[in-house]
């Protein structure tokens, strides 16, 4: 409990620091804080929290695979070593910022510069592994070693390459390395929206969104699935994070869908997909939206407006609720009704909707399109599922879930 309290206070101090810096409080007090120094403080705090809260290797039999604070496990010695490394590296950037600027003028690193760059890069790579898995670190290391040993590669991959010192210089100095545009967007823009979302969630906005979704859709056919989509969309509009969206709304919507008759695996799939779609719903979108606004040099508001229609299409309640309800037989329509529904050409082809959804539109099958073999397969599968389904389940109203 003391550890959780200490981490809460530390995270609160970090949030207050970012709010103060981004509101230009240091300039108001007569102190100029270079942006790279601010980024160094930000990434140091973030990596410290990651190494404290994330295990180096998750245990499958533990209920808290990644949460050290929740699992009650001590921080390992190598975690403290990684924290010390990142504090040393970014502390050097903060305390000797003039030296970092000199590296940019000279175009090379000395011995101290190489040590500082390594002390930042190694913990950062480990933090990426702990938060995203092995895929991204392997890709990064593949390109790094491919560049270093490029002169030994065959054919079109052959080249002069660059030594490790040059790569470390690029990672430490300039806008293409660690202190580049993605970190700048995260520490100066995304963090404010995350703080806003956390405050909204702490104030009970998550539960309110679920209640609103249930009140609007809980009475209809496929209501729990529609409620999961709508609540995930609403919560995603303030969090921008699929994982936190699932953890918040899925606790209520997944058991609710299972209770009314949906298969557990499909209930979890509906919630996870809906939460993923919720991150593109304005105003608070995923981090890539902020990076996109910086890269194409347009206001974030334009990106949010452009994403509004695709988000609403991807979270189309009518398509989701009606299609999966008929498929799973939770509230089963008669076979003749399904035949009429298929013949009317209003079914979104499961084979064709994934990519168009990603671009913010979907294609409705015209009547003649049902003759294509893959759509015929979907049609036969829908009819088989409906025929094998149990008797229609009773539609449970909103009061049953309170």
mmCIF file of C-alpha atoms in Angstrom:
data_model
loop_
_atom_site.group_PDB
_atom_site.id
_atom_site.type_symbol
_atom_site.label_atom_id
_atom_site.label_comp_id
_atom_site.label_asym_id
_atom_site.label_seq_id
_atom_site.Cartn_x
_atom_site.Cartn_y
_atom_site.Cartn_z
ATOM 1 C CA UNK A 1 0.000 0.000 0.000
ATOM 2 C CA UNK A 2 2.840 2.397 0.791
ATOM 3 C CA UNK A 3 4.422 1.623 -2.573
ATOM 4 C CA UNK A 4 1.182 2.328 -4.419
ATOM 5 C CA UNK A 5 0.760 5.574 -2.490
ATOM 6 C CA UNK A 6 4.320 6.634 -3.330
ATOM 7 C CA UNK A 7 3.793 5.838 -7.011
ATOM 8 C CA UNK A 8 0.526 7.782 -6.991
ATOM 9 C CA UNK A 9 2.254 10.833 -5.544
ATOM 10 C CA UNK A 10 5.124 10.471 -8.010
ATOM 11 C CA UNK A 11 2.722 10.252 -10.971
ATOM 12 C CA UNK A 12 0.833 13.272 -9.597
ATOM 13 C CA UNK A 13 4.042 15.291 -9.398
ATOM 14 C CA UNK A 14 4.896 14.286 -12.973
ATOM 15 C CA UNK A 15 1.448 15.402 -14.160
ATOM 16 C CA UNK A 16 1.747 18.728 -12.327
ATOM 17 C CA UNK A 17 5.208 19.249 -13.822
ATOM 18 C CA UNK A 18 3.906 18.768 -17.362
ATOM 19 C CA UNK A 19 0.938 21.048 -16.746
ATOM 20 C CA UNK A 20 3.264 23.714 -15.350
ATOM 21 C CA UNK A 21 5.752 23.488 -18.212
ATOM 22 C CA UNK A 22 3.126 23.455 -20.941
ATOM 23 C CA UNK A 23 1.352 26.422 -19.358
ATOM 24 C CA UNK A 24 4.705 28.280 -19.612
ATOM 25 C CA UNK A 25 5.016 28.716 -15.853
ATOM 26 C CA UNK A 26 8.869 28.606 -15.975
ATOM 27 C CA UNK A 27 8.922 31.476 -18.495
ATOM 28 C CA UNK A 28 6.518 33.435 -16.296
ATOM 29 C CA UNK A 29 8.971 33.004 -13.408
ATOM 30 C CA UNK A 30 11.864 34.150 -15.592
ATOM 31 C CA UNK A 31 13.446 30.748 -16.302
ATOM 32 C CA UNK A 32 13.976 29.433 -19.828
ATOM 33 C CA UNK A 33 13.626 25.667 -20.134
ATOM 34 C CA UNK A 34 14.971 24.259 -23.425
ATOM 35 C CA UNK A 35 12.665 21.751 -25.045
ATOM 36 C CA UNK A 36 15.244 18.954 -25.053
ATOM 37 C CA UNK A 37 15.727 19.343 -21.309
ATOM 38 C CA UNK A 38 11.974 19.092 -20.836
ATOM 39 C CA UNK A 39 11.885 15.967 -23.008
ATOM 40 C CA UNK A 40 14.709 14.461 -20.977
ATOM 41 C CA UNK A 41 12.764 14.973 -17.738
ATOM 42 C CA UNK A 42 9.613 13.564 -19.316
ATOM 43 C CA UNK A 43 11.190 10.388 -20.686
ATOM 44 C CA UNK A 44 13.089 9.806 -17.422
ATOM 45 C CA UNK A 45 9.875 9.900 -15.399
ATOM 46 C CA UNK A 46 8.061 7.668 -17.889
ATOM 47 C CA UNK A 47 10.816 5.031 -17.952
ATOM 48 C CA UNK A 48 11.112 5.067 -14.157
ATOM 49 C CA UNK A 49 7.407 4.246 -13.864
ATOM 50 C CA UNK A 50 7.696 1.518 -16.489
ATOM 51 C CA UNK A 51 10.597 -0.204 -14.741
ATOM 52 C CA UNK A 52 8.786 -0.049 -11.406
ATOM 53 C CA UNK A 53 5.386 -1.180 -12.655
ATOM 54 C CA UNK A 54 6.349 -3.629 -15.388
ATOM 55 C CA UNK A 55 8.061 -6.915 -14.787
ATOM 56 C CA UNK A 56 11.026 -7.905 -16.898
ATOM 57 C CA UNK A 57 9.381 -11.277 -17.474
ATOM 58 C CA UNK A 58 5.696 -11.876 -16.818
ATOM 59 C CA UNK A 59 4.610 -14.991 -14.930
ATOM 60 C CA UNK A 60 1.609 -16.729 -16.501
ATOM 61 C CA UNK A 61 0.277 -17.983 -13.158
ATOM 62 C CA UNK A 62 0.130 -14.511 -11.642
ATOM 63 C CA UNK A 63 -3.101 -12.465 -11.734
ATOM 64 C CA UNK A 64 -1.000 -9.342 -12.224
ATOM 65 C CA UNK A 65 1.430 -10.222 -14.997
ATOM 66 C CA UNK A 66 2.594 -6.689 -15.593
ATOM 67 C CA UNK A 67 1.591 -4.755 -12.489
ATOM 68 C CA UNK A 68 4.292 -4.983 -9.814
ATOM 69 C CA UNK A 69 2.401 -2.652 -7.556
ATOM 70 C CA UNK A 70 -0.689 -4.809 -7.772
ATOM 71 C CA UNK A 71 1.193 -8.091 -7.495
ATOM 72 C CA UNK A 72 3.137 -7.007 -4.429
ATOM 73 C CA UNK A 73 6.521 -7.926 -5.899
ATOM 74 C CA UNK A 74 9.709 -6.060 -5.187
ATOM 75 C CA UNK A 75 11.524 -4.112 -7.843
ATOM 76 C CA UNK A 76 14.512 -6.193 -8.951
ATOM 77 C CA UNK A 77 18.096 -4.999 -8.801
ATOM 78 C CA UNK A 78 18.370 -4.759 -12.590
ATOM 79 C CA UNK A 79 15.301 -2.516 -12.627
ATOM 80 C CA UNK A 80 17.105 -0.104 -10.304
ATOM 81 C CA UNK A 81 20.157 -0.392 -12.545
ATOM 82 C CA UNK A 82 18.095 0.584 -15.590
ATOM 83 C CA UNK A 83 16.550 3.487 -13.674
ATOM 84 C CA UNK A 84 20.011 4.632 -12.611
ATOM 85 C CA UNK A 85 21.188 4.398 -16.215
ATOM 86 C CA UNK A 86 18.382 6.548 -17.600
ATOM 87 C CA UNK A 87 18.737 9.055 -14.752
ATOM 88 C CA UNK A 88 22.461 9.315 -15.453
ATOM 89 C CA UNK A 89 22.025 9.730 -19.212
ATOM 90 C CA UNK A 90 19.219 12.262 -19.113
ATOM 91 C CA UNK A 91 20.749 13.955 -16.077
ATOM 92 C CA UNK A 92 23.823 14.610 -18.199
ATOM 93 C CA UNK A 93 21.581 16.054 -20.932
ATOM 94 C CA UNK A 94 19.921 18.356 -18.396
ATOM 95 C CA UNK A 95 22.978 19.453 -16.426
ATOM 96 C CA UNK A 96 25.356 19.709 -19.376
ATOM 97 C CA UNK A 97 22.991 20.849 -22.093
ATOM 98 C CA UNK A 98 25.664 23.103 -23.588
ATOM 99 C CA UNK A 99 27.794 20.027 -24.158
ATOM 100 C CA UNK A 100 24.947 18.378 -26.075
ATOM 101 C CA UNK A 101 24.670 21.475 -28.252
ATOM 102 C CA UNK A 102 28.410 21.321 -28.895
ATOM 103 C CA UNK A 103 27.996 17.758 -30.169
ATOM 104 C CA UNK A 104 25.541 19.115 -32.732
ATOM 105 C CA UNK A 105 28.109 21.654 -33.898
ATOM 106 C CA UNK A 106 30.999 19.182 -34.039
ATOM 107 C CA UNK A 107 29.003 16.450 -35.772
ATOM 108 C CA UNK A 108 30.460 13.676 -33.605
ATOM 109 C CA UNK A 109 30.448 12.301 -30.068
ATOM 110 C CA UNK A 110 33.360 11.948 -27.719
ATOM 111 C CA UNK A 111 33.718 9.104 -25.223
ATOM 112 C CA UNK A 112 31.347 10.736 -22.736
ATOM 113 C CA UNK A 113 28.798 11.310 -25.472
ATOM 114 C CA UNK A 114 28.881 7.639 -26.477
ATOM 115 C CA UNK A 115 28.411 6.567 -22.848
ATOM 116 C CA UNK A 116 25.490 8.981 -22.405
ATOM 117 C CA UNK A 117 23.809 7.826 -25.619
ATOM 118 C CA UNK A 118 24.140 4.166 -24.608
ATOM 119 C CA UNK A 119 22.859 4.861 -21.102
ATOM 120 C CA UNK A 120 19.701 6.316 -22.634
ATOM 121 C CA UNK A 121 19.226 3.962 -25.588
ATOM 122 C CA UNK A 122 19.557 0.651 -23.696
ATOM 123 C CA UNK A 123 16.903 1.402 -21.003
ATOM 124 C CA UNK A 124 14.627 2.885 -23.634
ATOM 125 C CA UNK A 125 14.848 -0.265 -25.752
ATOM 126 C CA UNK A 126 14.077 -2.408 -22.706
ATOM 127 C CA UNK A 127 11.092 -0.189 -21.835
ATOM 128 C CA UNK A 128 9.765 -0.641 -25.366
ATOM 129 C CA UNK A 129 10.097 -4.414 -24.988
ATOM 130 C CA UNK A 130 8.228 -4.448 -21.689
ATOM 131 C CA UNK A 131 5.342 -2.353 -22.967
ATOM 132 C CA UNK A 132 4.937 -3.614 -26.547
ATOM 133 C CA UNK A 133 6.606 -7.032 -26.648
ATOM 134 C CA UNK A 134 9.546 -8.348 -28.646
ATOM 135 C CA UNK A 135 8.419 -7.377 -32.161
ATOM 136 C CA UNK A 136 9.366 -3.685 -32.141
ATOM 137 C CA UNK A 137 12.773 -4.112 -30.401
ATOM 138 C CA UNK A 138 13.676 -6.873 -32.873
ATOM 139 C CA UNK A 139 12.799 -4.600 -35.794
ATOM 140 C CA UNK A 140 14.878 -1.774 -34.301
ATOM 141 C CA UNK A 141 17.898 -4.009 -33.665
ATOM 142 C CA UNK A 142 17.610 -5.527 -37.151
ATOM 143 C CA UNK A 143 17.947 -2.114 -38.753
ATOM 144 C CA UNK A 144 20.726 -1.092 -36.362
ATOM 145 C CA UNK A 145 22.861 -4.172 -37.000
ATOM 146 C CA UNK A 146 21.981 -4.080 -40.697
ATOM 147 C CA UNK A 147 23.379 -0.556 -40.880
ATOM 148 C CA UNK A 148 26.526 -1.391 -38.906
ATOM 149 C CA UNK A 149 27.341 -4.545 -40.905
ATOM 150 C CA UNK A 150 25.987 -3.389 -44.236
ATOM 151 C CA UNK A 151 29.326 -3.825 -45.969
ATOM 152 C CA UNK A 152 29.089 -7.577 -45.341
ATOM 153 C CA UNK A 153 25.606 -7.977 -46.823
ATOM 154 C CA UNK A 154 25.109 -9.410 -50.325
ATOM 155 C CA UNK A 155 23.544 -7.930 -53.442
ATOM 156 C CA UNK A 156 21.292 -4.907 -53.146
ATOM 157 C CA UNK A 157 21.720 -4.849 -49.367
ATOM 158 C CA UNK A 158 25.427 -4.064 -49.674
ATOM 159 C CA UNK A 159 26.594 -0.585 -48.701
ATOM 160 C CA UNK A 160 29.195 1.342 -46.763
ATOM 161 C CA UNK A 161 26.980 1.547 -43.670
ATOM 162 C CA UNK A 162 27.669 3.611 -40.588
ATOM 163 C CA UNK A 163 29.634 2.837 -37.430
ATOM 164 C CA UNK A 164 27.942 2.583 -34.032
ATOM 165 C CA UNK A 165 29.301 5.972 -32.986
ATOM 166 C CA UNK A 166 27.506 7.670 -35.879
ATOM 167 C CA UNK A 167 24.228 5.947 -35.045
ATOM 168 C CA UNK A 168 24.516 6.974 -31.404
ATOM 169 C CA UNK A 169 25.177 10.548 -32.484
ATOM 170 C CA UNK A 170 22.014 10.521 -34.578
ATOM 171 C CA UNK A 171 20.002 9.110 -31.685
ATOM 172 C CA UNK A 172 21.215 11.711 -29.177
ATOM 173 C CA UNK A 173 21.475 14.882 -31.250
ATOM 174 C CA UNK A 174 18.908 16.412 -33.576
ATOM 175 C CA UNK A 175 15.249 15.797 -34.316
ATOM 176 C CA UNK A 176 15.596 12.333 -35.849
ATOM 177 C CA UNK A 177 16.629 10.479 -32.719
ATOM 178 C CA UNK A 178 15.321 9.866 -29.221
ATOM 179 C CA UNK A 179 14.448 13.526 -28.644
ATOM 180 C CA UNK A 180 12.694 13.818 -31.997
ATOM 181 C CA UNK A 181 9.166 14.501 -33.136
ATOM 182 C CA UNK A 182 7.344 11.488 -31.593
ATOM 183 C CA UNK A 183 8.667 12.196 -28.086
ATOM 184 C CA UNK A 184 8.033 15.897 -28.584
ATOM 185 C CA UNK A 185 4.389 15.198 -29.441
ATOM 186 C CA UNK A 186 4.007 12.774 -26.532
ATOM 187 C CA UNK A 187 5.525 15.104 -23.922
ATOM 188 C CA UNK A 188 3.924 18.328 -25.155
ATOM 189 C CA UNK A 189 0.531 17.323 -26.542
ATOM 190 C CA UNK A 190 -0.549 13.766 -25.781
ATOM 191 C CA UNK A 191 0.233 14.015 -22.064
ATOM 192 C CA UNK A 192 -2.347 16.779 -21.603
ATOM 193 C CA UNK A 193 -5.099 14.680 -23.166
ATOM 194 C CA UNK A 194 -4.075 11.677 -21.066
ATOM 195 C CA UNK A 195 -4.297 13.749 -17.896
ATOM 196 C CA UNK A 196 -7.682 15.028 -19.019
ATOM 197 C CA UNK A 197 -8.895 11.481 -19.688
ATOM 198 C CA UNK A 198 -7.608 10.235 -16.328
ATOM 199 C CA UNK A 199 -9.401 13.060 -14.515
ATOM 200 C CA UNK A 200 -12.619 12.309 -16.400
ATOM 201 C CA UNK A 201 -12.340 8.628 -15.574
ATOM 202 C CA UNK A 202 -11.622 9.376 -11.917
ATOM 203 C CA UNK A 203 -14.678 11.612 -11.811
ATOM 204 C CA UNK A 204 -16.882 8.710 -12.929
ATOM 205 C CA UNK A 205 -17.175 9.458 -16.635
ATOM 206 C CA UNK A 206 -16.520 5.807 -17.535
ATOM 207 C CA UNK A 207 -19.522 4.527 -15.561
ATOM 208 C CA UNK A 208 -21.638 7.383 -16.896
ATOM 209 C CA UNK A 209 -20.796 6.446 -20.477
ATOM 210 C CA UNK A 210 -21.803 2.830 -19.802
ATOM 211 C CA UNK A 211 -25.111 3.919 -18.249
ATOM 212 C CA UNK A 212 -25.845 6.168 -21.226
ATOM 213 C CA UNK A 213 -25.046 3.353 -23.675
ATOM 214 C CA UNK A 214 -27.282 0.903 -21.815
ATOM 215 C CA UNK A 215 -30.147 3.346 -21.586
ATOM 216 C CA UNK A 216 -29.986 4.024 -25.335
ATOM 217 C CA UNK A 217 -29.453 0.491 -26.653
ATOM 218 C CA UNK A 218 -30.060 -2.035 -23.862
ATOM 219 C CA UNK A 219 -33.719 -2.515 -24.762
ATOM 220 C CA UNK A 220 -33.179 -3.355 -28.428
ATOM 221 C CA UNK A 221 -32.220 -6.555 -30.215
ATOM 222 C CA UNK A 222 -28.524 -7.149 -29.702
ATOM 223 C CA UNK A 223 -28.612 -4.382 -27.096
ATOM 224 C CA UNK A 224 -25.614 -5.547 -25.024
ATOM 225 C CA UNK A 225 -23.406 -5.697 -28.133
ATOM 226 C CA UNK A 226 -24.591 -2.239 -29.171
ATOM 227 C CA UNK A 227 -24.033 -0.986 -25.628
ATOM 228 C CA UNK A 228 -20.477 -2.348 -25.715
ATOM 229 C CA UNK A 229 -19.779 -0.544 -28.983
ATOM 230 C CA UNK A 230 -21.367 2.727 -27.866
ATOM 231 C CA UNK A 231 -19.781 2.783 -24.402
ATOM 232 C CA UNK A 232 -16.367 1.929 -25.872
ATOM 233 C CA UNK A 233 -16.763 4.725 -28.402
ATOM 234 C CA UNK A 234 -17.739 7.244 -25.729
ATOM 235 C CA UNK A 235 -14.946 6.232 -23.376
ATOM 236 C CA UNK A 236 -12.456 6.094 -26.239
ATOM 237 C CA UNK A 237 -13.260 9.711 -27.006
ATOM 238 C CA UNK A 238 -11.651 10.752 -23.710
ATOM 239 C CA UNK A 239 -8.935 8.114 -23.312
ATOM 240 C CA UNK A 240 -7.521 7.377 -26.770
ATOM 241 C CA UNK A 241 -6.236 4.060 -25.408
ATOM 242 C CA UNK A 242 -7.749 0.690 -26.467
ATOM 243 C CA UNK A 243 -6.282 -1.198 -23.496
ATOM 244 C CA UNK A 244 -7.686 1.164 -20.861
ATOM 245 C CA UNK A 245 -10.960 1.208 -22.783
ATOM 246 C CA UNK A 246 -11.304 -2.574 -22.571
ATOM 247 C CA UNK A 247 -10.284 -2.597 -18.905
ATOM 248 C CA UNK A 248 -12.908 0.028 -18.035
ATOM 249 C CA UNK A 249 -15.961 -0.784 -20.157
ATOM 250 C CA UNK A 250 -15.274 -4.481 -20.728
ATOM 251 C CA UNK A 251 -15.736 -5.276 -17.038
ATOM 252 C CA UNK A 252 -19.434 -4.480 -17.479
ATOM 253 C CA UNK A 253 -20.206 -5.172 -21.127
ATOM 254 C CA UNK A 254 -18.525 -8.582 -21.568
ATOM 255 C CA UNK A 255 -20.396 -10.300 -18.669
ATOM 256 C CA UNK A 256 -23.591 -8.582 -19.838
ATOM 257 C CA UNK A 257 -23.236 -9.994 -23.363
ATOM 258 C CA UNK A 258 -22.450 -13.462 -22.014
ATOM 259 C CA UNK A 259 -25.511 -13.337 -19.765
ATOM 260 C CA UNK A 260 -27.875 -12.642 -22.641
ATOM 261 C CA UNK A 261 -26.461 -15.501 -24.724
ATOM 262 C CA UNK A 262 -23.367 -14.381 -26.628
ATOM 263 C CA UNK A 263 -20.406 -16.733 -26.678
ATOM 264 C CA UNK A 264 -17.633 -15.623 -24.277
ATOM 265 C CA UNK A 265 -14.999 -15.472 -27.023
ATOM 266 C CA UNK A 266 -17.253 -13.415 -29.263
ATOM 267 C CA UNK A 267 -18.234 -11.090 -26.416
ATOM 268 C CA UNK A 268 -14.569 -10.395 -25.753
ATOM 269 C CA UNK A 269 -13.953 -9.873 -29.464
ATOM 270 C CA UNK A 270 -16.784 -7.344 -29.752
ATOM 271 C CA UNK A 271 -15.446 -5.349 -26.810
ATOM 272 C CA UNK A 272 -11.826 -5.405 -27.992
ATOM 273 C CA UNK A 273 -12.683 -4.372 -31.560
ATOM 274 C CA UNK A 274 -15.047 -1.656 -30.340
ATOM 275 C CA UNK A 275 -12.388 -0.322 -27.970
ATOM 276 C CA UNK A 276 -9.855 -0.284 -30.793
ATOM 277 C CA UNK A 277 -12.268 1.697 -32.928
ATOM 278 C CA UNK A 278 -12.902 4.061 -30.028
ATOM 279 C CA UNK A 279 -9.368 5.404 -30.196
ATOM 280 C CA UNK A 280 -10.081 7.145 -33.506
ATOM 281 C CA UNK A 281 -13.135 8.955 -32.133
ATOM 282 C CA UNK A 282 -12.454 12.644 -31.355
ATOM 283 C CA UNK A 283 -11.644 14.636 -29.325
ATOM 284 C CA UNK A 284 -8.965 12.462 -27.655
ATOM 285 C CA UNK A 285 -7.576 10.085 -30.274
ATOM 286 C CA UNK A 286 -4.593 7.759 -30.355
ATOM 287 C CA UNK A 287 -1.085 9.176 -30.144
ATOM 288 C CA UNK A 288 -0.494 8.696 -33.868
ATOM 289 C CA UNK A 289 -3.159 11.325 -34.598
ATOM 290 C CA UNK A 290 -1.093 13.962 -32.817
ATOM 291 C CA UNK A 291 2.071 12.833 -34.598
ATOM 292 C CA UNK A 292 0.168 12.961 -37.892
ATOM 293 C CA UNK A 293 -0.859 16.557 -37.235
ATOM 294 C CA UNK A 294 2.770 17.516 -36.625
ATOM 295 C CA UNK A 295 4.084 15.653 -39.656
ATOM 296 C CA UNK A 296 1.610 17.088 -42.159
ATOM 297 C CA UNK A 297 1.682 20.475 -40.399
ATOM 298 C CA UNK A 298 -2.044 20.949 -39.917
ATOM 299 C CA UNK A 299 -3.971 21.760 -36.729
ATOM 300 C CA UNK A 300 -5.007 18.768 -34.667
ATOM 301 C CA UNK A 301 -8.615 19.932 -34.933
ATOM 302 C CA UNK A 302 -8.553 19.240 -38.693
ATOM 303 C CA UNK A 303 -7.300 15.696 -38.101
ATOM 304 C CA UNK A 304 -10.032 15.144 -35.508
ATOM 305 C CA UNK A 305 -12.749 16.443 -37.831
ATOM 306 C CA UNK A 306 -11.478 14.260 -40.678
ATOM 307 C CA UNK A 307 -11.583 11.195 -38.392
ATOM 308 C CA UNK A 308 -15.128 11.801 -37.150
ATOM 309 C CA UNK A 309 -17.014 10.204 -40.064
ATOM 310 C CA UNK A 310 -14.692 7.151 -40.341
ATOM 311 C CA UNK A 311 -15.031 6.618 -36.584
ATOM 312 C CA UNK A 312 -18.819 6.725 -36.732
ATOM 313 C CA UNK A 313 -18.866 4.339 -39.694
ATOM 314 C CA UNK A 314 -16.476 1.895 -38.010
ATOM 315 C CA UNK A 315 -18.678 1.955 -34.893
ATOM 316 C CA UNK A 316 -21.942 1.582 -36.809
ATOM 317 C CA UNK A 317 -24.338 0.268 -34.166
ATOM 318 C CA UNK A 318 -26.937 -0.962 -36.618
ATOM 319 C CA UNK A 319 -24.554 -3.116 -38.612
ATOM 320 C CA UNK A 320 -22.824 -4.494 -35.523
ATOM 321 C CA UNK A 321 -25.960 -5.204 -33.516
ATOM 322 C CA UNK A 322 -28.099 -6.705 -36.232
ATOM 323 C CA UNK A 323 -25.405 -8.757 -37.961
ATOM 324 C CA UNK A 324 -23.867 -10.453 -34.934
ATOM 325 C CA UNK A 325 -27.267 -11.007 -33.347
ATOM 326 C CA UNK A 326 -28.511 -12.891 -36.401
ATOM 327 C CA UNK A 327 -25.218 -14.774 -36.746
ATOM 328 C CA UNK A 328 -25.090 -15.961 -33.147
ATOM 329 C CA UNK A 329 -28.809 -16.541 -32.742
ATOM 330 C CA UNK A 330 -29.111 -14.542 -29.541
ATOM 331 C CA UNK A 331 -32.407 -13.103 -30.696
ATOM 332 C CA UNK A 332 -32.982 -15.222 -33.782
ATOM 333 C CA UNK A 333 -35.180 -14.069 -36.625
ATOM 334 C CA UNK A 334 -37.088 -16.553 -38.739
ATOM 335 C CA UNK A 335 -35.243 -18.183 -41.608
ATOM 336 C CA UNK A 336 -37.486 -16.453 -44.121
ATOM 337 C CA UNK A 337 -36.641 -13.103 -42.554
ATOM 338 C CA UNK A 338 -32.949 -13.849 -42.878
ATOM 339 C CA UNK A 339 -33.469 -14.857 -46.501
ATOM 340 C CA UNK A 340 -35.234 -11.571 -47.142
ATOM 341 C CA UNK A 341 -32.476 -9.685 -45.334
ATOM 342 C CA UNK A 342 -29.797 -11.335 -47.474
ATOM 343 C CA UNK A 343 -31.707 -10.862 -50.699
ATOM 344 C CA UNK A 344 -32.274 -7.183 -49.979
ATOM 345 C CA UNK A 345 -28.563 -6.548 -50.354
ATOM 346 C CA UNK A 346 -28.072 -4.818 -46.988
ATOM 347 C CA UNK A 347 -25.595 -7.300 -45.527
ATOM 348 C CA UNK A 348 -22.054 -6.036 -45.258
ATOM 349 C CA UNK A 349 -19.779 -8.750 -46.596
ATOM 350 C CA UNK A 350 -17.497 -10.062 -43.883
ATOM 351 C CA UNK A 351 -14.791 -10.593 -46.488
ATOM 352 C CA UNK A 352 -14.871 -7.015 -47.730
ATOM 353 C CA UNK A 353 -15.654 -4.846 -44.708
ATOM 354 C CA UNK A 354 -12.313 -4.968 -42.898
ATOM 355 C CA UNK A 355 -10.206 -2.844 -45.263
ATOM 356 C CA UNK A 356 -12.967 -0.341 -46.159
ATOM 357 C CA UNK A 357 -13.657 0.142 -42.440
ATOM 358 C CA UNK A 358 -10.035 1.099 -41.999
ATOM 359 C CA UNK A 359 -10.466 3.850 -44.590
ATOM 360 C CA UNK A 360 -13.674 5.061 -43.016
ATOM 361 C CA UNK A 361 -16.265 3.641 -45.391
ATOM 362 C CA UNK A 362 -17.965 0.359 -46.113
ATOM 363 C CA UNK A 363 -19.481 -1.198 -49.195
ATOM 364 C CA UNK A 364 -23.041 -2.568 -49.213
ATOM 365 C CA UNK A 365 -23.515 -5.619 -51.396
ATOM 366 C CA UNK A 366 -25.739 -4.962 -54.407
ATOM 367 C CA UNK A 367 -28.331 -7.668 -55.238
ATOM 368 C CA UNK A 368 -26.210 -9.205 -58.007
ATOM 369 C CA UNK A 369 -23.182 -9.350 -55.749
ATOM 370 C CA UNK A 370 -24.721 -12.240 -53.795
ATOM 371 C CA UNK A 371 -23.912 -14.572 -56.700
ATOM 372 C CA UNK A 372 -20.192 -14.269 -55.994
ATOM 373 C CA UNK A 373 -18.985 -17.534 -54.368
ATOM 374 C CA UNK A 374 -17.515 -15.987 -51.202
ATOM 375 C CA UNK A 375 -20.760 -14.144 -50.441
ATOM 376 C CA UNK A 376 -22.699 -17.341 -51.100
ATOM 377 C CA UNK A 377 -20.510 -19.047 -48.512
ATOM 378 C CA UNK A 378 -21.275 -16.319 -45.987
ATOM 379 C CA UNK A 379 -24.982 -16.617 -46.768
ATOM 380 C CA UNK A 380 -24.990 -20.388 -46.259
ATOM 381 C CA UNK A 381 -22.979 -20.018 -43.060
ATOM 382 C CA UNK A 382 -25.422 -17.457 -41.658
ATOM 383 C CA UNK A 383 -28.376 -19.710 -42.394
ATOM 384 C CA UNK A 384 -26.642 -22.721 -40.833
ATOM 385 C CA UNK A 385 -25.808 -20.746 -37.702
ATOM 386 C CA UNK A 386 -29.373 -19.474 -37.398
ATOM 387 C CA UNK A 387 -30.831 -22.950 -37.922
ATOM 388 C CA UNK A 388 -28.553 -24.508 -35.294
ATOM 389 C CA UNK A 389 -29.137 -21.719 -32.767
ATOM 390 C CA UNK A 390 -31.271 -22.298 -29.651
ATOM 391 C CA UNK A 391 -34.663 -20.739 -29.129
ATOM 392 C CA UNK A 392 -34.663 -16.955 -29.054
ATOM 393 C CA UNK A 393 -33.358 -15.669 -25.795
ATOM 394 C CA UNK A 394 -35.445 -13.272 -23.783
ATOM 395 C CA UNK A 395 -34.416 -9.676 -24.312
ATOM 396 C CA UNK A 396 -33.207 -8.451 -20.966
ATOM 397 C CA UNK A 397 -33.940 -4.838 -20.200
ATOM 398 C CA UNK A 398 -31.729 -2.260 -18.622
ATOM 399 C CA UNK A 399 -33.022 -2.900 -15.110
ATOM 400 C CA UNK A 400 -31.687 -6.463 -15.164
ATOM 401 C CA UNK A 401 -28.093 -5.241 -15.316
ATOM 402 C CA UNK A 402 -28.236 -2.680 -12.530
#
